[in-house]
Coordinates of C-alpha atoms and ligand atoms in Angstrom, one line a residue:
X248 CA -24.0 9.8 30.8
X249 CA -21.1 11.9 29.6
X250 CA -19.0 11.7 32.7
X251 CA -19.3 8.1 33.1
X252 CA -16.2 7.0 35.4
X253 CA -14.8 3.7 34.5
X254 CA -12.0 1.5 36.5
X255 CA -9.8 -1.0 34.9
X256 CA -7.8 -3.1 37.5
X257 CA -5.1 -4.7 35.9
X258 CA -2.3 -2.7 33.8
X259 CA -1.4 -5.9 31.9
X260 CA -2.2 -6.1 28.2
X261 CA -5.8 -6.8 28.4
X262 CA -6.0 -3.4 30.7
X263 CA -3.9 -1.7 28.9
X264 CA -5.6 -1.9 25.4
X265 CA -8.7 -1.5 27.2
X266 CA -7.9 2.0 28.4
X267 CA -6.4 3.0 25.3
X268 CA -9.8 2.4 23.4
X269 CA -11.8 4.0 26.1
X270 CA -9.2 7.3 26.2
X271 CA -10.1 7.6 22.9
X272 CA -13.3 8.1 23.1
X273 CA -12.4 10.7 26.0
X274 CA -14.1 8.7 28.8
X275 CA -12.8 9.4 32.1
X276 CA -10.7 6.2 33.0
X277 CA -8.9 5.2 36.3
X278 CA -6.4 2.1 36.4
X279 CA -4.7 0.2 39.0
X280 CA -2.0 -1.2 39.0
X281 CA -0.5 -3.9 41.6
X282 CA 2.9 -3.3 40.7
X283 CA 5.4 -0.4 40.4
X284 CA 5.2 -0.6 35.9
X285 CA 2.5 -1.5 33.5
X286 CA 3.0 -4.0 31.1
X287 CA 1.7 -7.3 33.7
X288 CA 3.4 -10.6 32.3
X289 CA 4.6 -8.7 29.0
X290 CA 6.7 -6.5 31.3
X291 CA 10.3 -5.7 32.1
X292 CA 12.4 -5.3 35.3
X293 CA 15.8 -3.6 35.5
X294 CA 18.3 -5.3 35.4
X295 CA 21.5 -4.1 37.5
X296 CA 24.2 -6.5 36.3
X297 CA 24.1 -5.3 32.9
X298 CA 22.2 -2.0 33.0
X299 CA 19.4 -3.0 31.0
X300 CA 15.7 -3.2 31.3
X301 CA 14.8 -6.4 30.2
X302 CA 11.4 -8.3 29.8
X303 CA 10.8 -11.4 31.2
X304 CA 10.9 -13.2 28.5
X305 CA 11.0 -12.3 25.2
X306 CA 7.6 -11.5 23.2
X307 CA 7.0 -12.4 19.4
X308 CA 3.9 -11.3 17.6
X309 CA 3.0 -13.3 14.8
X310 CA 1.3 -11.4 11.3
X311 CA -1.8 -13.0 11.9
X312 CA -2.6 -11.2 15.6
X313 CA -4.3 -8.9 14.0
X314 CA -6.0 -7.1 17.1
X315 CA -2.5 -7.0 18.8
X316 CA -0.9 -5.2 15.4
X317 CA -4.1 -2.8 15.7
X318 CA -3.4 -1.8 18.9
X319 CA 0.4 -1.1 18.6
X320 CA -0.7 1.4 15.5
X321 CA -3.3 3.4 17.9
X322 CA -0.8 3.9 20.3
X323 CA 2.3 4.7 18.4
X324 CA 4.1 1.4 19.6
X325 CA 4.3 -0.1 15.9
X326 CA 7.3 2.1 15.3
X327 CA 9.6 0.2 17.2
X328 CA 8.3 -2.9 16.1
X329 CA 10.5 -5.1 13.2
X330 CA 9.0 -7.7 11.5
X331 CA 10.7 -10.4 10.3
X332 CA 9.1 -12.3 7.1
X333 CA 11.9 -15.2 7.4
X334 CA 11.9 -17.8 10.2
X335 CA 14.7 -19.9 11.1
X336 CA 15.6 -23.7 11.9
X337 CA 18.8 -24.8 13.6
X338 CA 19.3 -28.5 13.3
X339 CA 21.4 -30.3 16.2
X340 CA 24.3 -29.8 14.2
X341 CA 23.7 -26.1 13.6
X342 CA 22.5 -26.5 10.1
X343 CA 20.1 -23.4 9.1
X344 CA 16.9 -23.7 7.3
X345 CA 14.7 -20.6 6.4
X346 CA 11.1 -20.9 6.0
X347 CA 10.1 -17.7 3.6
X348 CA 6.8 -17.3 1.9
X349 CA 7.1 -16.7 -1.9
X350 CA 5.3 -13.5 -2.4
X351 CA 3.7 -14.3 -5.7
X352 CA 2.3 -17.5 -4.3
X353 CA -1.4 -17.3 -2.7
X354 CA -2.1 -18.4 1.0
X355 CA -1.9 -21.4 1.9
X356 CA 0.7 -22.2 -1.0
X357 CA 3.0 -19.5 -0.5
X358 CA 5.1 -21.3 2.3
X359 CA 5.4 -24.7 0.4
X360 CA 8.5 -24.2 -1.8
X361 CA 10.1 -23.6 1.5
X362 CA 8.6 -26.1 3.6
X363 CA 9.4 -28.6 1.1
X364 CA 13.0 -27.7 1.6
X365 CA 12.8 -28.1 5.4
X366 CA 16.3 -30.5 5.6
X367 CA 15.8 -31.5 9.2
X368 CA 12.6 -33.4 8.0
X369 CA 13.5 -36.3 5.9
X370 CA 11.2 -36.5 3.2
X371 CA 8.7 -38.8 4.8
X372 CA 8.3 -36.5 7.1
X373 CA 8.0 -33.4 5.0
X374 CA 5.3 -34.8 3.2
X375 CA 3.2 -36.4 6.3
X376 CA 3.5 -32.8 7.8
X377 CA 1.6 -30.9 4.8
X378 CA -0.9 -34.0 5.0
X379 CA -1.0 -32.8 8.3
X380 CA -1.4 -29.3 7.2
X381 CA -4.4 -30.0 4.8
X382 CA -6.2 -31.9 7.1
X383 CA -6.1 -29.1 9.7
X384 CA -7.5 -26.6 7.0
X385 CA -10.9 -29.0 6.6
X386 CA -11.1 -30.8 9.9
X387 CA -13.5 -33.3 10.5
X388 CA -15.8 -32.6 13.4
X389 CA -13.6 -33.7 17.1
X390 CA -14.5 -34.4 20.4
X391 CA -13.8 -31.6 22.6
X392 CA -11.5 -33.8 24.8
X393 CA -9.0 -34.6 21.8
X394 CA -5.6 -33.5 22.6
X395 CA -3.3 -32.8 19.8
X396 CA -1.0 -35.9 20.6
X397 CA -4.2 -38.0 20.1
X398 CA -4.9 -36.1 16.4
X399 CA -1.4 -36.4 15.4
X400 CA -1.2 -40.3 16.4
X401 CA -4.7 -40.6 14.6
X402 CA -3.6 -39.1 11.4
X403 CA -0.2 -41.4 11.4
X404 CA 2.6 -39.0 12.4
X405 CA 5.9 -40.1 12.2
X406 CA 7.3 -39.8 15.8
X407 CA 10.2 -38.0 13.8
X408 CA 8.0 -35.1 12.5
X409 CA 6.4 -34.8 16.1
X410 CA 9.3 -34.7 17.5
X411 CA 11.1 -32.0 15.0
X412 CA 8.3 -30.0 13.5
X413 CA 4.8 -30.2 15.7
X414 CA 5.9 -30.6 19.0
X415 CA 8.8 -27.5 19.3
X416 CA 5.9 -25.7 17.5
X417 CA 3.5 -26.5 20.0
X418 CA 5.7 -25.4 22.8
X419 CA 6.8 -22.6 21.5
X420 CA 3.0 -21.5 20.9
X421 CA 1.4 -23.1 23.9
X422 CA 4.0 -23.7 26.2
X423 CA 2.5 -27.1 26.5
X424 CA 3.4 -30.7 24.5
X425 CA 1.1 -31.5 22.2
X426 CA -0.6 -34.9 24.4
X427 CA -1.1 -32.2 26.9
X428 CA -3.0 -29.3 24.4
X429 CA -6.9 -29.1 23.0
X430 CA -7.2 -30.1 19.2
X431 CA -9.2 -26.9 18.7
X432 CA -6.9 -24.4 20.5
X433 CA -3.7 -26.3 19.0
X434 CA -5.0 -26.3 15.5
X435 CA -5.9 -22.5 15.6
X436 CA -1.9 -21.9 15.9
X437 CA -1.7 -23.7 12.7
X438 CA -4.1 -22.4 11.0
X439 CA -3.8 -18.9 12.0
X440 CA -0.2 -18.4 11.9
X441 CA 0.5 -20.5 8.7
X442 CA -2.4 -21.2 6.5
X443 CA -4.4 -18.1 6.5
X444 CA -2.9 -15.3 4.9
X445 CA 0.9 -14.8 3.4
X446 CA 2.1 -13.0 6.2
X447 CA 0.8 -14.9 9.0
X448 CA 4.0 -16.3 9.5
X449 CA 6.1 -13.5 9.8
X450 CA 7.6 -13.0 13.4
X451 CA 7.3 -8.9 15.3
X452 CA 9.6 -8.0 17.6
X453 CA 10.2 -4.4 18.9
X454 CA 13.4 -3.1 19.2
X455 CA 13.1 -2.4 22.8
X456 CA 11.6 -4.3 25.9
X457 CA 8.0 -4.9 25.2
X458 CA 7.9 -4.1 29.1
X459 CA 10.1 -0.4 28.6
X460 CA 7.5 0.6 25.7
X461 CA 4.7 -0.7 27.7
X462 CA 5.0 1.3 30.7
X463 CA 7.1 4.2 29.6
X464 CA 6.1 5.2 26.0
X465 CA 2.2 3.9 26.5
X466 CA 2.1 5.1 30.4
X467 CA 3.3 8.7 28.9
X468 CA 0.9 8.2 26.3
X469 CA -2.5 7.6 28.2
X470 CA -1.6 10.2 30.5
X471 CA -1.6 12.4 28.1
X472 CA -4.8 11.4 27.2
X473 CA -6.5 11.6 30.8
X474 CA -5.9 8.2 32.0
X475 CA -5.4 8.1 36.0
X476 CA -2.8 5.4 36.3
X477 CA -2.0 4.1 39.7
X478 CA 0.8 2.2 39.7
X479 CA 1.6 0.2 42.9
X480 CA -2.0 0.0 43.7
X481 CA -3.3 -2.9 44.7
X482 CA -7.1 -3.5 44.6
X483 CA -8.3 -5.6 47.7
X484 CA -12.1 -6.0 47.0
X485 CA -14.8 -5.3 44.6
X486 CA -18.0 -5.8 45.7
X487 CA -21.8 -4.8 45.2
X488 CA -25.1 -7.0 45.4
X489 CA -26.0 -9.6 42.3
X490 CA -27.2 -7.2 40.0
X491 CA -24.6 -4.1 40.3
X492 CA -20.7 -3.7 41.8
X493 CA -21.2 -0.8 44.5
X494 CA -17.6 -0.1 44.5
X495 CA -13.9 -1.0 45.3
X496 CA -11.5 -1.2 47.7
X497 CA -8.0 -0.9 47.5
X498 CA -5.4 -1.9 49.8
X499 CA -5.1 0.7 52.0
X500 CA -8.5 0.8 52.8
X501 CA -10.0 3.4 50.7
X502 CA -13.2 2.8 49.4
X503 CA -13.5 4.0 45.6
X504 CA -16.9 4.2 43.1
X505 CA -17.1 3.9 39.5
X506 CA -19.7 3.7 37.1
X507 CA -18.3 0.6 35.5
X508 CA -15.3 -2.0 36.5
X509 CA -13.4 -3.9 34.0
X510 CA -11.4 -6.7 35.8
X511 CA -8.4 -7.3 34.0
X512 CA -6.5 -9.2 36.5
X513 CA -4.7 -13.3 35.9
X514 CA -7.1 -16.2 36.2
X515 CA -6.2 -17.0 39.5
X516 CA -6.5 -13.6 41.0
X517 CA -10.0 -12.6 39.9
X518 CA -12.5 -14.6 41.4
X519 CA -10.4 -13.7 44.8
X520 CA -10.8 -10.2 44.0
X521 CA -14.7 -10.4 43.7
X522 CA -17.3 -10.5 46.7
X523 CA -18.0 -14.1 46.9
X524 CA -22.1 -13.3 45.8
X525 CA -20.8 -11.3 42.3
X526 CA -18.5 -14.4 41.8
X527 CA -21.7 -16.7 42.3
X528 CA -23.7 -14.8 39.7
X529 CA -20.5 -14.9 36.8
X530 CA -20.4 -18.9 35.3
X531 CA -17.3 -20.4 35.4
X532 CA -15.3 -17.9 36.9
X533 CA -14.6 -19.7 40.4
X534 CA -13.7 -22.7 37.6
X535 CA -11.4 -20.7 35.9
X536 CA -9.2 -20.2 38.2
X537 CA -8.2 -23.8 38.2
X538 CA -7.0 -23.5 35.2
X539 CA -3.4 -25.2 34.9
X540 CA -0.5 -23.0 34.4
X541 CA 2.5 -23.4 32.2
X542 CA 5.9 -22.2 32.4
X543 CA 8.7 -20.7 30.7
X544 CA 12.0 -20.3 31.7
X545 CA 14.9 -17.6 29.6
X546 CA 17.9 -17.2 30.6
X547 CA 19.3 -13.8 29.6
X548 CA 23.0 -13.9 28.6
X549 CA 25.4 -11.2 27.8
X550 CA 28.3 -12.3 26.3
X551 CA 31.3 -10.0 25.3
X552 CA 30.9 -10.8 21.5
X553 CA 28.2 -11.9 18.7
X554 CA 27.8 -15.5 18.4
X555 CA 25.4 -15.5 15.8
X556 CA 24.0 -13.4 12.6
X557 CA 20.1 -14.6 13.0
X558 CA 18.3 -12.5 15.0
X559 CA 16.1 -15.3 16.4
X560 CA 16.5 -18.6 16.2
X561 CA 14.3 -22.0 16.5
X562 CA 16.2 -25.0 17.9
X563 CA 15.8 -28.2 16.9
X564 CA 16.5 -31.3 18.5
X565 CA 18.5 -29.8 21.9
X566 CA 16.8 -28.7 25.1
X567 CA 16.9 -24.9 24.2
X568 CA 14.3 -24.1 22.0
X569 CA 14.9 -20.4 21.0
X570 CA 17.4 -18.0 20.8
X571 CA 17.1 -14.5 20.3
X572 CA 19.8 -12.0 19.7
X573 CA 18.9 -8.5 21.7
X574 CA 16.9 -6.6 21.3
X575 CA 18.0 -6.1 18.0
X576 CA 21.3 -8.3 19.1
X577 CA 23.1 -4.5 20.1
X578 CA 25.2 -4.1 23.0
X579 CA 23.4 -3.9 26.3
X580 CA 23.6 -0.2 27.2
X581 CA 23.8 1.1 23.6
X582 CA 21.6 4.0 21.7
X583 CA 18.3 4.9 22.7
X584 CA 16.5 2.4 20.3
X585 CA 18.5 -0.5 22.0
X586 CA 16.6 0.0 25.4
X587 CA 19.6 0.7 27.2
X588 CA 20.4 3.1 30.4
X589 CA 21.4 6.1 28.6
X590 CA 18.3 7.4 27.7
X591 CA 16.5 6.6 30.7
X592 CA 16.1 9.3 33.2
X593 CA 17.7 8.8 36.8
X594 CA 14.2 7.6 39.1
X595 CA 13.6 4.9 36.8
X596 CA 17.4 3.6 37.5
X597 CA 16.9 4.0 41.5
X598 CA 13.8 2.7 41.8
X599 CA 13.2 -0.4 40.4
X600 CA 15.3 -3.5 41.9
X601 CA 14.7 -6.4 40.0
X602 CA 11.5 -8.1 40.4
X603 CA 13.0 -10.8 43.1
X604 CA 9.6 -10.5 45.2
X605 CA 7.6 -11.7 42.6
X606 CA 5.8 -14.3 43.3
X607 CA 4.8 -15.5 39.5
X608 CA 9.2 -15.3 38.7
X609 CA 11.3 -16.8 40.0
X610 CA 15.1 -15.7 38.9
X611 CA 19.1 -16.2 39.9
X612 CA 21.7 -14.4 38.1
X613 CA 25.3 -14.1 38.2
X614 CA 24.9 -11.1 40.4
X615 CA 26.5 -11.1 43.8
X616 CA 23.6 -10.3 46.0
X617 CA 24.6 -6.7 46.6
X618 CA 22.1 -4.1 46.5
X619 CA 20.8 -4.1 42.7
X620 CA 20.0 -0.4 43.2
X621 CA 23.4 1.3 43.8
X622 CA 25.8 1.3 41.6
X623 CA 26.8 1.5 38.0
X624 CA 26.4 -1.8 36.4
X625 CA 28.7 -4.2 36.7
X626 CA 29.2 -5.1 32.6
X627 CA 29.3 -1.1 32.4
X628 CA 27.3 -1.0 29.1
X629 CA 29.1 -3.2 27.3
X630 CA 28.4 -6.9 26.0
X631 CA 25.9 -8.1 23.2
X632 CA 22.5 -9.5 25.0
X633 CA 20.5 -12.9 23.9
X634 CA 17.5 -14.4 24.9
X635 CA 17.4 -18.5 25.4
X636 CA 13.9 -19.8 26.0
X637 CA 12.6 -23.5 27.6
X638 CA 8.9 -23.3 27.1
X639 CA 6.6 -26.0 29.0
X640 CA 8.8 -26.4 31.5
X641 CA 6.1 -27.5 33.9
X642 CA 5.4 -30.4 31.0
X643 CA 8.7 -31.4 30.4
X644 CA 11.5 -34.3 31.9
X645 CA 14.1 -32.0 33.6
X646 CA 16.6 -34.5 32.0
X647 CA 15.3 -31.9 29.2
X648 CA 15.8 -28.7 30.6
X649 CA 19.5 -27.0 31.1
X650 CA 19.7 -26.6 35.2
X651 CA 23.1 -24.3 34.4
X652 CA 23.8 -21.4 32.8
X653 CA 26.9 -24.3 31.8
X654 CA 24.4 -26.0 30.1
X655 CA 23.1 -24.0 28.0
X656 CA 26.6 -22.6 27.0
X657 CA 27.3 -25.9 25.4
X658 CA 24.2 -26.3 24.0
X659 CA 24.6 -23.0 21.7
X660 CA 28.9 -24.0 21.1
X661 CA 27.0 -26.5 19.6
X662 CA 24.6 -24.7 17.0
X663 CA 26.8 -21.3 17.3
X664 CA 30.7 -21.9 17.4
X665 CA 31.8 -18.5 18.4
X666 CA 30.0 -19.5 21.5
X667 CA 33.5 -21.1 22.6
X668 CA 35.2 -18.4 22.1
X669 CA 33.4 -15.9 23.8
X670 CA 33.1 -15.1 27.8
X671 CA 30.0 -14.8 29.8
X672 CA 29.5 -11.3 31.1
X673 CA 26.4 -11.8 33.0
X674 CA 23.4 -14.0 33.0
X675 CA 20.0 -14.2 34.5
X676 CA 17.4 -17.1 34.8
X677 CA 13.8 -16.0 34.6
X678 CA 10.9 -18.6 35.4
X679 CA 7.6 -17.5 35.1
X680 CA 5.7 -20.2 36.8
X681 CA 2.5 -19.2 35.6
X682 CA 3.5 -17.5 32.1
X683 CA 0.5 -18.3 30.5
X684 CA -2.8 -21.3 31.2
X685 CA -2.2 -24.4 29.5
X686 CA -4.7 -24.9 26.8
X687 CA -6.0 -28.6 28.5
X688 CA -8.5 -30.2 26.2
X689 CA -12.0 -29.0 27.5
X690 CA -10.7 -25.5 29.0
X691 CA -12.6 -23.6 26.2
X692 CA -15.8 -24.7 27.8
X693 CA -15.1 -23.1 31.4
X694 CA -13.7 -19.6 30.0
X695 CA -15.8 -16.8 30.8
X696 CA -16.9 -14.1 28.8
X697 CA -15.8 -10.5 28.9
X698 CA -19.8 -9.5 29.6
X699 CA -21.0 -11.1 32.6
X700 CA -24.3 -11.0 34.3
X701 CA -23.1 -7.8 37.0
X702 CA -24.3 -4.9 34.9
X703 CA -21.6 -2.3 35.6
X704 CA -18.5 -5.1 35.2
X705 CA -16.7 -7.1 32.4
X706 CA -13.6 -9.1 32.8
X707 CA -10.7 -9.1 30.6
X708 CA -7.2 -11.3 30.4
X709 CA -5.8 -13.5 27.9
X710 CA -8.2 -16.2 30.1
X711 CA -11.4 -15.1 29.0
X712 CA -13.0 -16.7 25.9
X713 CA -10.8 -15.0 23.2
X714 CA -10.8 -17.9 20.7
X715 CA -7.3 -17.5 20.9
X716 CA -5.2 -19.4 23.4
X717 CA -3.1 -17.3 25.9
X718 CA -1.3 -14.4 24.1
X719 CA -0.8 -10.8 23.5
X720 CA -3.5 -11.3 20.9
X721 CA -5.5 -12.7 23.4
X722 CA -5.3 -10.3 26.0
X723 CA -5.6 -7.3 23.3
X724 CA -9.5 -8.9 21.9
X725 CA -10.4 -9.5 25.6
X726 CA -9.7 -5.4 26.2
X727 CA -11.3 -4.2 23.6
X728 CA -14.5 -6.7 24.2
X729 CA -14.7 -4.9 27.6
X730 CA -14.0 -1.9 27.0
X731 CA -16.7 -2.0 24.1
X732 CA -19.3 -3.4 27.4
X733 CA -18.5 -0.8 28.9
X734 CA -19.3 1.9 26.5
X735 CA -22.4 0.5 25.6
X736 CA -23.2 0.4 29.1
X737 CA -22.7 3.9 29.0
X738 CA -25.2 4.1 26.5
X739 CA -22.1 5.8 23.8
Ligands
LIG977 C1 8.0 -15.4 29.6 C2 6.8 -15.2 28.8 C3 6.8 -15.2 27.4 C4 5.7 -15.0 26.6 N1 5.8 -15.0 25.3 C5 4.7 -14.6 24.6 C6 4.9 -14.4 23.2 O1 5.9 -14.6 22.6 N2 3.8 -14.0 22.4 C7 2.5 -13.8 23.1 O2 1.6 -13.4 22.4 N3 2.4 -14.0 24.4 C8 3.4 -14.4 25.1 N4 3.3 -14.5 26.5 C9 1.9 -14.4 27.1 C10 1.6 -13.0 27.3 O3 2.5 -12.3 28.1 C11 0.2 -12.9 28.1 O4 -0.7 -13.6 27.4 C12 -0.3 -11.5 28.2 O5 0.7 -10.5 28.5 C13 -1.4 -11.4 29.3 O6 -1.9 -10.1 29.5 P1 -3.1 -9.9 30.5 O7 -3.3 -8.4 30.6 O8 -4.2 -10.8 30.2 O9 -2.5 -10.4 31.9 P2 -1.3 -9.9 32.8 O10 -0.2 -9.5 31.9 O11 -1.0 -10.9 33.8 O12 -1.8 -8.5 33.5 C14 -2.6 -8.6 34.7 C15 -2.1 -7.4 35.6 O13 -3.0 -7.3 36.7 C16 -2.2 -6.9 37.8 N5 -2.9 -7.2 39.0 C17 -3.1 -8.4 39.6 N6 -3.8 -8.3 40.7 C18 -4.0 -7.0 40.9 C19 -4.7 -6.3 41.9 N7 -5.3 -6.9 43.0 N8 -4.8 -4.9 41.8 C20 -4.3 -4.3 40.7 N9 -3.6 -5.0 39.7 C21 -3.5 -6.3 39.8 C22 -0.9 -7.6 37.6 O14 0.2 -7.1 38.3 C23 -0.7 -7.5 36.1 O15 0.0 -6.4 35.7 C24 4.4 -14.8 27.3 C25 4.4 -14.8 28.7 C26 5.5 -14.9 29.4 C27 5.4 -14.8 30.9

């Protein structure tokens, strides 16, 4: 069955990875795309006001997504990616503390020395967070509805430590509050990215959008490696009877037949994709796409200095929750590495505008509504480019979000001085309404599996049952799981 034909719909992450692991194996692959660049919610969009592409929001990967890291060596991406073995914590006052393993200590000790030195716990709390820690690492059996909130009230958390160390964590990891998360999925962060090996911890960022290496470098890359990619190729309709998918149909009508479908579309797209009788036959897939959403909002700043030394930042104790400097904290515009215009060849500047008609992002910017694709841009490559993220927005009091770029201005005076001095250049708000699900207690028991009962299709997405809660990682595992279906479908 050498010339097995396989289609992936869906040029997220979950796609992506899918079609690099079938490439290599030299399988002929087709993927659609819906929009104009690959990448899906990890992608970028040009931005005209500073002449940038930027991502949506900013992407960390954390040592311990192991799949994720695998991925980015098989396709050449971990070469722009920096990894950062120190984290930092801003107190309200702008106080730093570092978190650093010590590299001659053994997982799960190696972060202790620095967690006991933590300043914006008081010592009560320091020491009722480890409890926490080493009751995570040997948990007693929990009901599957347990939220978080409930475990930490249970196991005598200071409101203080909640406040200060589980709940930003939680956000930052979930996008949800902890009352609002499933024991299991919450206590995987903390056990995966802490406790398990000594460089769980550490933070990767590349040093260019996620989105521009996604669709550019990676897009190049499976090309080269016989990959059909369709960008702005919307897929209207799979269907087939219960056993077998006959075929799909994309949006204009034509009628396409593979020999296997991986569906690697958001939750709330794929049931809709599916002829309702394959959707019968799959469990839990109509279900899944109930699955609540939760929201993050960045605002992108360019300002026309540094106001800060620390590539990334986590906030305590203000409404802004992270803050990170750049790419790489560089001026916008700047060497190739920096993601800015120069290297970028002309039909990528005319045609993207930025992604306005989304309907999963909503943005404003300081823009003046004229036509984003004409025109140098208006900063003209200069200005130094941060990130400030409000996870969970969906969760949280708007009394706790900034509304105004004003806002958030004062917030990092607050933390980072220079911000006084310096002048905004250009700013845009990003709000991905449906960034990622919310892990609701009980939602591991209605996500599917990659392999379904349809013998030519699996589904992929940072949705399906992963283990791991909605994340590159997530997305990565669910890829490969279908794309390993689908070659032993093919009998490989
Ligand atoms: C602002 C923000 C910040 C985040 N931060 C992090 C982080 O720091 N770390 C982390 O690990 N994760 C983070 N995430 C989550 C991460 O982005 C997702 O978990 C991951 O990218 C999901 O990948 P996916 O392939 O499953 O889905 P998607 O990225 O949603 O890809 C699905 C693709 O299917 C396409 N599609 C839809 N319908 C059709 C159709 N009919 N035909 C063809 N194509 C179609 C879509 O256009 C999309 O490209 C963040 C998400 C957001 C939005």
């Amino acid at each position: 069955m050498a010339s097995s034909s396989i289609a992936i719909i869906g040029g997220g992450l979950a796609g992506l990875s899918a079609a690099a692991a079938l490439a290599e194996r030299g399988l002929p692959v087709e993927l659609f795309e819906r929009r104009d660049r690959l990448g899906g919610r990890a992608g970028a969009f040009w931005e005209p006001t500073a002449g940038q592409w930027i991502d949506f929001g900013q992407h960390v990967l954390m040592g311990c997504c192991r799949q994720m890291l695998h991925f980015c060596r098989q396709t050449g991406l971990d070469r722009f990616l920096r990894r950062y073995p120190e984290l930092y914590f801003l107190d309200p006052q702008g106080r730093t503390c570092r978190l650093q393993g010590v590299c001659w200590l053994p997982a799960p000790l190696h972060l202790l020395p620095a967690f006991l030195r933590l300043g914006f716990l008081s010592w009560e709390d320091r020491l009722k967070t480890l409890r926490g820690f080493l009751r995570l690492m040997r948990p007693a059996s929990q009901p599957e509805d347990l939220s978080f909130g409930d475990w930490l009230r249970q196991q005598g958390q200071t409101s203080s430590a909640v406040e200060k160390f589980w709940t930003p964590v939680v956000l930052s990891a979930l996008a949800d509050l902890p009352e609002r998360t499933a024991f299991s999925t919450t206590r995987k962060v903390f056990v995966e990215g802490f406790l398990t090996s000594r460089d769980a911890y550490h933070l990767l960022r590349p040093t260019m959008a996620w989105g521009q290496l996604l669709d550019e470098h990676l897009g190049r890359q499976l090309a080269q490696e016989g990959v059909l990619v369709h960008r702005r190729t919307s897929v209207r309709l799979i269907d087939g009877d219960r056993r077998e998918v006959q075929g799909l149909v994309l949006n204009d009508g034509t009628r396409r037949r593979f020999d296997f479908y991986i569906l690697a579309v958001p939750w709330r797209r794929a049931a809709g994709l599916l002829a309702p009788n394959l959707v019968e036959t799959i469990p839990n897939l109509a279900q899944a796409a109930l699955l609540e959403p939760g929201s993050i909002v960045t605002w992108h700043l360019w300002l026309d200095r540094p106001i800060t030394e620390l590539p990334q930042s986590a906030v305590v104790g203000k409404s802004i929750q992270w803050v990170f400097a750049g790419p790489r904290g560089e001026r916008s515009g700047g060497d190739a590495s920096s993601g800015g215009k120069a290297d970028l060849p002309e039909r990528f500047h005319a045609a993207y505008p930025a992604p306005l008609r989304e309907e999963n992002c909503q943005t404003n910017s300081s823009s003046d509504g004229s036509n984003p694709r004409i025109g140098p841009p208006k900063i003209g490559g200069r200005g130094y480019y941060y990130q400030v993220l409000v996870s969970g927005t969906h969760a949280l009091p708007r009394s706790s979000i900034p509304q105004t770029v004003e806002e958030v201005l004062r917030e990092l005076a607050e933390i980072f001085p220079a911000t006084k001095e310096a002048k905004l250049l250009a700013h845009r708000r990003v709000h991905m309404v449906e960034a990622v699900f919310s892990p609701r207690p009980g939602v591991e028991k209605i996500r599917p599996g990659q392999k379904t009962s349809i013998l030519n299709l699996a589904l992929a997405g940072d949705w399906t049952a992963t283990g791991w809660p909605a994340t590159m990682e997530g997305a990565v595992r669910s890829g490969y799981q279908a794309a390993q279906i689908a070659l032993e479908h093919g009998g490989f």
